[in-house]
CSV table of C-alpha atoms in Angstrom, one decimal:
chain,number,residue,atom,x,y,z
A,1,MET,CA,47.7,85.6,126.6
A,2,ILE,CA,50.1,87.9,124.8
A,3,GLU,CA,52.4,90.6,126.1
A,4,LEU,CA,54.4,93.0,123.9
A,5,ARG,CA,57.0,94.8,126.0
A,6,ASN,CA,58.8,97.8,124.5
A,7,LEU,CA,58.6,96.2,121.1
A,8,VAL,CA,60.7,97.8,118.3
A,9,LYS,CA,61.3,96.8,114.7
A,10,ARG,CA,63.6,98.7,112.3
A,11,TYR,CA,64.3,98.1,108.7
A,12,GLY,CA,67.5,100.0,108.1
A,13,SER,CA,66.6,103.6,109.0
A,14,HIS,CA,62.9,103.0,108.9
A,15,LEU,CA,61.2,102.5,112.3
A,16,ALA,CA,58.2,100.2,111.6
A,17,VAL,CA,57.2,99.5,115.2
A,18,ASP,CA,58.1,102.1,117.8
A,19,HIS,CA,58.4,100.9,121.4
A,20,LEU,CA,55.0,99.2,121.4
A,21,ASN,CA,53.5,97.9,124.7
A,22,LEU,CA,50.4,95.9,124.6
A,23,THR,CA,48.6,93.2,126.6
A,24,ILE,CA,46.1,90.8,125.0
A,25,GLU,CA,43.7,89.2,127.5
A,26,GLU,CA,42.1,85.7,127.3
A,27,GLY,CA,38.7,85.0,125.7
A,28,LYS,CA,38.2,88.2,123.7
A,29,ILE,CA,38.0,89.1,120.0
A,30,TYR,CA,40.5,91.9,119.2
A,31,GLY,CA,40.2,94.1,116.2
A,32,PHE,CA,43.7,95.3,115.0
A,33,LEU,CA,43.5,98.4,113.0
A,34,GLY,CA,45.9,100.9,111.4
A,35,PRO,CA,46.4,102.7,108.1
A,36,ASN,CA,48.7,101.1,105.4
A,37,GLY,CA,52.3,101.3,106.6
A,38,ALA,CA,51.3,101.7,110.3
A,39,GLY,CA,53.2,98.6,111.4
A,40,LYS,CA,50.2,96.4,111.7
A,41,SER,CA,51.4,93.4,109.7
A,42,THR,CA,54.9,93.7,111.0
A,43,THR,CA,53.6,93.5,114.6
A,44,MET,CA,51.5,90.4,113.7
A,45,ASN,CA,54.5,88.8,112.1
A,46,MET,CA,56.6,89.3,115.2
A,47,MET,CA,53.8,88.0,117.4
A,48,THR,CA,53.8,84.8,115.4
A,49,GLY,CA,57.6,84.4,115.3
A,50,TYR,CA,57.8,85.0,111.6
A,51,LEU,CA,60.0,88.1,112.2
A,52,SER,CA,62.4,88.9,115.0
A,53,PRO,CA,62.1,92.2,116.9
A,54,THR,CA,65.0,94.6,116.9
A,55,GLU,CA,64.3,95.3,120.6
A,56,GLY,CA,61.8,94.2,123.2
A,57,GLU,CA,60.1,91.1,124.4
A,58,ILE,CA,57.1,89.0,123.1
A,59,ILE,CA,55.5,86.7,125.7
A,60,ILE,CA,53.0,84.2,124.3
A,61,ASN,CA,50.9,82.4,127.0
A,62,GLY,CA,53.9,82.7,129.4
A,63,HIS,CA,56.6,81.7,126.9
A,64,ASP,CA,59.2,84.1,125.5
A,65,ILE,CA,59.0,83.6,121.8
A,66,LEU,CA,62.8,83.9,121.4
A,67,GLU,CA,63.8,81.8,124.4
A,68,GLU,CA,61.0,79.1,124.0
A,69,PRO,CA,60.0,79.4,120.3
A,70,GLU,CA,58.4,76.0,120.0
A,71,GLU,CA,56.3,76.3,123.1
A,72,ALA,CA,55.3,79.8,122.2
A,73,LYS,CA,54.3,79.0,118.6
A,74,LYS,CA,52.3,75.9,119.7
A,75,CYS,CA,49.9,78.5,121.3
A,76,ILE,CA,49.2,80.3,118.0
A,77,GLY,CA,47.2,79.6,114.9
A,78,TYR,CA,48.0,82.1,112.1
A,79,LEU,CA,46.2,83.0,108.9
A,80,PRO,CA,48.3,85.5,106.8
A,81,GLU,CA,46.6,87.8,104.3
A,82,GLN,CA,47.8,85.5,101.6
A,83,PRO,CA,46.9,81.9,102.7
A,84,PRO,CA,50.0,79.6,102.7
A,85,VAL,CA,48.4,76.8,100.7
A,86,TYR,CA,50.0,74.3,98.3
A,87,MET,CA,48.1,74.4,95.0
A,88,ASP,CA,49.1,70.8,94.0
A,89,MET,CA,47.6,69.2,97.1
A,90,THR,CA,44.0,68.3,97.8
A,91,VAL,CA,42.4,70.0,100.8
A,92,THR,CA,42.7,66.8,102.9
A,93,GLU,CA,46.3,66.3,101.9
A,94,TYR,CA,47.2,69.8,102.8
A,95,LEU,CA,45.4,69.8,106.2
A,96,ASN,CA,47.0,66.4,107.0
A,97,PHE,CA,50.4,67.9,106.1
A,98,CYS,CA,49.7,70.9,108.4
A,99,ALA,CA,48.6,68.7,111.2
A,100,GLY,CA,51.9,66.9,111.0
A,101,LEU,CA,53.8,70.2,111.1
A,102,LYS,CA,51.8,71.1,114.3
A,103,ASN,CA,52.6,67.7,115.8
A,104,VAL,CA,49.0,66.7,116.1
A,105,PRO,CA,49.0,63.1,117.2
A,106,LYS,CA,48.4,60.7,114.3
A,107,ASP,CA,45.5,59.0,116.0
A,108,LYS,CA,43.7,62.4,116.4
A,109,ARG,CA,44.5,63.9,113.0
A,110,ALA,CA,41.5,62.5,111.1
A,111,ALA,CA,39.0,63.7,113.7
A,112,GLN,CA,40.6,67.2,113.9
A,113,ILE,CA,40.6,67.5,110.1
A,114,GLU,CA,37.0,66.5,109.9
A,115,SER,CA,36.1,69.0,112.6
A,116,VAL,CA,37.9,72.0,111.0
A,117,VAL,CA,36.5,71.1,107.6
A,118,HIS,CA,33.0,71.2,109.0
A,119,MET,CA,33.7,74.4,110.9
A,120,THR,CA,35.0,76.2,107.8
A,121,ARG,CA,32.3,74.9,105.5
A,122,LEU,CA,34.7,72.9,103.3
A,123,ASP,CA,32.4,69.9,103.3
A,124,GLY,CA,32.3,68.5,99.8
A,125,VAL,CA,35.6,69.9,98.5
A,126,GLU,CA,38.0,67.9,100.7
A,127,GLY,CA,39.1,65.8,97.7
A,128,ARG,CA,39.6,68.6,95.3
A,129,LEU,CA,43.0,70.2,94.4
A,130,ILE,CA,43.4,73.6,96.0
A,131,HIS,CA,44.4,74.9,92.6
A,132,ASN,CA,40.9,74.3,91.4
A,133,LEU,CA,39.2,76.1,94.3
A,134,SER,CA,37.9,79.7,94.2
A,135,LYS,CA,39.8,82.4,96.1
A,136,GLY,CA,37.1,82.3,98.8
A,137,TYR,CA,37.5,78.6,99.3
A,138,ARG,CA,41.3,78.9,99.4
A,139,GLN,CA,40.8,81.4,102.2
A,140,ARG,CA,38.7,78.9,104.1
A,141,VAL,CA,41.5,76.3,103.7
A,142,GLY,CA,43.9,78.8,105.1
A,143,LEU,CA,41.6,79.4,108.1
A,144,ALA,CA,41.2,75.6,108.6
A,145,GLN,CA,45.0,75.2,108.9
A,146,ALA,CA,45.1,78.1,111.5
A,147,ILE,CA,42.5,76.3,113.6
A,148,LEU,CA,44.2,72.8,113.4
A,149,GLY,CA,45.6,71.8,116.7
A,150,PHE,CA,43.1,74.1,118.4
A,151,PRO,CA,45.7,76.6,119.8
A,152,PRO,CA,44.5,79.0,122.4
A,153,ILE,CA,45.3,82.1,120.3
A,154,ILE,CA,44.1,82.6,116.7
A,155,ILE,CA,45.6,85.4,114.6
A,156,LEU,CA,43.7,86.3,111.4
A,157,ASP,CA,45.0,88.8,108.9
A,158,GLU,CA,42.2,90.0,106.7
A,159,PRO,CA,40.2,86.7,107.0
A,160,THR,CA,37.3,87.7,104.8
A,161,VAL,CA,39.2,88.9,101.8
A,162,GLY,CA,37.8,87.4,98.6
A,163,LEU,CA,34.6,86.0,100.2
A,164,ASP,CA,31.1,86.6,99.0
A,165,PRO,CA,28.5,88.2,101.5
A,166,LYS,CA,27.1,84.8,102.5
A,167,GLN,CA,30.6,83.4,103.2
A,168,ILE,CA,31.6,86.6,105.1
A,169,ILE,CA,28.6,86.1,107.5
A,170,GLU,CA,29.6,82.4,108.0
A,171,ILE,CA,33.2,83.3,108.8
A,172,ARG,CA,32.0,86.0,111.2
A,173,ASP,CA,29.9,83.4,113.0
A,174,LEU,CA,32.9,81.1,113.1
A,175,ILE,CA,35.0,83.8,114.6
A,176,ARG,CA,32.4,84.3,117.3
A,177,GLN,CA,32.3,80.6,117.9
A,178,LEU,CA,36.1,80.4,118.2
A,179,SER,CA,36.1,83.2,120.8
A,180,GLU,CA,34.3,80.9,123.2
A,181,ASN,CA,37.5,78.8,123.6
A,182,HIS,CA,40.2,81.0,122.0
A,183,THR,CA,41.6,84.5,122.0
A,184,VAL,CA,41.2,85.9,118.5
A,185,ILE,CA,43.1,88.8,117.0
A,186,LEU,CA,41.5,90.0,113.8
A,187,SER,CA,43.1,92.5,111.3
A,188,SER,CA,40.7,94.0,108.8
A,189,HIS,CA,40.2,97.2,106.7
A,190,ILE,CA,36.5,96.7,106.9
A,191,LEU,CA,35.6,98.8,109.9
A,192,SER,CA,32.0,97.7,110.1
A,193,GLU,CA,33.2,94.1,110.4
A,194,VAL,CA,35.5,94.9,113.2
A,195,GLN,CA,32.8,97.0,115.0
A,196,GLU,CA,30.3,94.1,114.7
A,197,ILE,CA,32.3,91.2,116.0
A,198,CYS,CA,35.2,92.6,118.1
A,199,ASP,CA,35.2,93.1,121.9
A,200,GLN,CA,38.2,95.4,121.9
A,201,ILE,CA,39.7,97.7,119.3
A,202,ILE,CA,43.5,98.2,119.0
A,203,ILE,CA,44.6,101.1,116.7
A,204,ILE,CA,48.2,101.7,115.8
A,205,SER,CA,49.7,104.5,113.7
A,206,HIS,CA,53.4,105.1,112.8
A,207,GLY,CA,54.2,102.0,114.8
A,208,LYS,CA,52.8,103.4,118.0
A,209,LEU,CA,49.7,102.3,120.0
A,210,ILE,CA,47.2,105.1,120.0
A,211,ALA,CA,44.0,103.3,121.2
A,212,ASN,CA,43.0,100.1,123.0
A,213,ASP,CA,39.4,99.9,124.2
A,214,SER,CA,35.9,98.9,123.2
A,215,ALA,CA,34.4,100.4,120.1
A,216,ASP,CA,31.5,101.9,122.2
A,217,TYR,CA,33.9,103.6,124.6
A,218,LEU,CA,36.0,105.1,121.8
A,219,GLU,CA,33.0,106.4,120.0
A,220,ALA,CA,31.5,107.9,123.1
A,221,HIS,CA,34.6,109.6,124.4
A,222,LEU,CA,36.5,110.6,121.3
A,223,LYS,CA,33.8,113.2,120.5
A,224,GLY,CA,33.2,115.5,123.5
A,225,SER,CA,29.6,116.3,122.4
A,226,ALA,CA,27.0,114.6,120.3
A,227,VAL,CA,25.0,116.2,117.5
A,228,LEU,CA,21.2,116.1,117.3
A,229,ARG,CA,19.6,116.1,113.9
A,230,LEU,CA,16.1,117.7,113.7
A,231,LEU,CA,13.5,118.1,111.0
A,232,VAL,CA,10.7,120.5,112.1
A,233,GLN,CA,7.6,121.8,110.5
A,234,ALA,CA,8.7,125.5,110.7
A,235,ASP,CA,10.8,128.0,108.9
A,236,ALA,CA,14.4,128.6,109.7
A,237,GLU,CA,13.8,131.8,111.7
A,238,ASP,CA,11.2,130.2,114.0
A,239,THR,CA,13.4,127.1,114.4
A,240,GLU,CA,16.3,129.3,115.4
A,241,ASP,CA,14.3,131.3,117.9
A,242,LEU,CA,12.8,128.2,119.5
A,243,LEU,CA,16.2,126.5,119.8
A,244,HIS,CA,17.6,129.6,121.5
A,245,THR,CA,15.1,129.0,124.4
A,246,VAL,CA,16.6,125.6,125.2
A,247,SER,CA,19.8,125.4,127.4
A,248,ASN,CA,22.8,123.1,126.7
A,249,VAL,CA,22.5,123.3,122.9
A,250,ALA,CA,24.3,125.2,120.2
A,251,ILE,CA,23.0,125.5,116.6
A,252,GLN,CA,25.5,124.2,114.1
A,253,GLU,CA,23.5,124.4,110.9
A,254,LEU,CA,20.0,125.4,109.7
A,255,THR,CA,18.6,124.5,106.2
A,256,GLU,CA,15.2,125.7,105.2
A,257,ASN,CA,13.5,123.3,102.6
A,258,ASP,CA,11.1,124.1,99.8
A,259,ASP,CA,8.3,122.2,101.6
A,260,GLY,CA,8.3,124.6,104.6
A,261,THR,CA,10.4,122.3,106.9
A,262,THR,CA,13.7,123.1,108.4
A,263,ALA,CA,16.6,120.7,109.0
A,264,ALA,CA,18.8,121.6,111.9
A,265,LEU,CA,22.0,120.2,113.4
A,266,VAL,CA,22.3,121.0,117.1
A,267,GLU,CA,25.3,120.3,119.2
A,268,MET,CA,24.5,119.1,122.7
A,269,ASP,CA,26.8,119.8,125.7
A,270,ALA,CA,28.7,116.8,127.0
A,271,GLY,CA,26.6,114.8,129.5
A,272,SER,CA,23.4,116.6,128.7
A,273,ASP,CA,20.2,115.3,127.0
A,274,PRO,CA,18.0,118.3,126.0
A,275,ARG,CA,15.7,116.3,123.8
A,276,ALA,CA,12.7,116.6,126.1
A,277,ASP,CA,13.2,120.4,126.4
A,278,ILE,CA,13.4,120.7,122.6
A,279,PHE,CA,10.2,118.6,122.2
A,280,PHE,CA,8.2,120.8,124.6
A,281,ALA,CA,9.6,124.0,123.3
A,282,PHE,CA,8.3,123.2,119.8
A,283,ALA,CA,5.1,121.6,121.1
A,284,ARG,CA,4.2,124.8,122.9
A,285,ALA,CA,4.7,126.8,119.7
A,286,LYS,CA,2.7,124.2,117.8
A,287,LYS,CA,5.6,123.5,115.5
A,288,PRO,CA,5.7,119.7,115.0
A,289,ILE,CA,9.1,117.9,115.1
A,290,LEU,CA,9.0,115.4,112.3
A,291,GLU,CA,12.4,113.7,113.0
A,292,MET,CA,14.8,113.8,115.9
A,293,THR,CA,17.9,111.6,115.9
A,294,ILE,CA,21.3,111.6,117.7
A,295,GLN,CA,24.2,111.6,115.4
A,296,THR,CA,27.3,110.0,117.1
A,297,ALA,CA,30.8,109.3,116.0
A,298,SER,CA,31.2,106.1,114.1
A,299,LEU,CA,34.3,103.8,114.3
A,300,GLU,CA,35.2,105.3,110.9
A,301,ASP,CA,35.3,108.8,112.5
A,302,VAL,CA,37.3,107.5,115.4
A,303,PHE,CA,39.8,105.8,113.1
A,304,LEU,CA,40.3,108.9,110.9
A,305,GLU,CA,40.6,111.3,113.8
A,306,LEU,CA,43.2,109.1,115.6
A,307,THR,CA,45.3,108.3,112.5
A,308,GLU,CA,45.1,111.3,110.2
A,309,ASP,CA,46.9,113.9,112.3
A,310,GLY,CA,48.5,111.7,114.9
A,311,GLY,CA,45.6,112.4,117.3
A,312,ALA,CA,45.7,111.2,120.9
A,313,ALA,CA,43.3,108.6,122.1
A,314,PRO,CA,40.9,109.2,125.0
A,315,ALA,CA,42.2,108.0,128.4
A,316,PRO,CA,41.5,104.3,128.8
A,317,LYS,CA,39.2,103.0,131.5
A,318,LYS,CA,42.2,101.1,133.0
A,319,ALA,CA,45.9,100.9,132.4
A,320,GLU,CA,46.6,98.7,129.4
A,321,ALA,CA,50.4,99.1,129.1
A,322,ALA,CA,52.6,96.1,129.9
A,323,PRO,CA,55.1,96.4,132.7
A,324,ALA,CA,58.4,98.1,131.8
A,325,PRO,CA,60.8,95.5,130.5
A,326,GLU,CA,64.4,94.8,131.6
A,327,PRO,CA,67.0,96.4,129.4
A,328,GLY,CA,66.4,95.3,125.8
A,329,TRP,CA,68.6,93.3,123.5
A,330,GLU,CA,69.2,93.8,119.9
A,331,LEU,CA,69.3,91.5,116.9
A,332,GLU,CA,70.9,92.1,113.5
A,333,GLU,CA,68.6,94.4,111.5
A,334,GLU,CA,66.5,92.7,108.8
A,335,PRO,CA,67.2,93.8,105.2
A,336,GLU,CA,65.0,96.7,104.2
A,337,GLU,CA,63.1,94.6,101.7
A,338,GLY,CA,62.2,92.2,104.4
A,339,GLY,CA,58.6,93.3,104.2
A,340,THR,CA,57.0,96.3,105.8
A,341,ASP,CA,53.3,96.9,105.7
């Protein structure tokens, strides 16, 4: 659905996006992550045609966004972080205005507006001025305009900002519903949200792609070994002695508690599962194991490890890079205040 080929964006001497190659496939929900200043919003603005790249190509559903801008932009619905709403219009007036901008046929506008109003839970406020709506409802209005025309690609920049917990759940359900017929790209700083609803995670740092895979794959392969957390009815010395009888484990930490139990963190060798051996070792010594849980890397751990020190992502399951482009072209540089992340 989207191909970014050797994409570059410079603001004066600042390189915001650094030769980015990325392929977005049809029918998935993509989580787009990166620290502040990573080039995330700049990349999204170039994908939507709001900014021009300094070098490279952007292909939207087969259309080059510079050579066929109208055809390419018809394929995209975009919700910026700050919803582009007109405060002096009612919800219906604004959506009708947006439908006209998107060239939705006049005989279909009323039905489409009714559909997106219902989808975004704006029923009952259609006749109210946007100025009088809460921030959460304004966000919904912005989402409704992105869906209008039912483009195949929906790009959402922080779509749940300002929503209460109930509204966030509703928007997540809507995003899942949209993914049945649309490709969705979702930018968010809420990692738990991305982990819950996204099929694929894209992480960029310093304008470069450093990860593009499922959250489960990144979590499983970023950390070479998992950690087992134990709570046993034994003192620290006995716990250490018994763990030394088990192969494929290394003791990281032992903490003896006042109640006679010991908490242990045990690193397991990659590809091994010594839980049964640990269980039987302590059972033979009549030292009960009260708790045993595997502690794995979270998406938060993955994000921090990949972005803090410029870490390298694990090798992907399949090649994700777009084909090498033809020699690039250059545009005039945007002014430095043109808006970096």
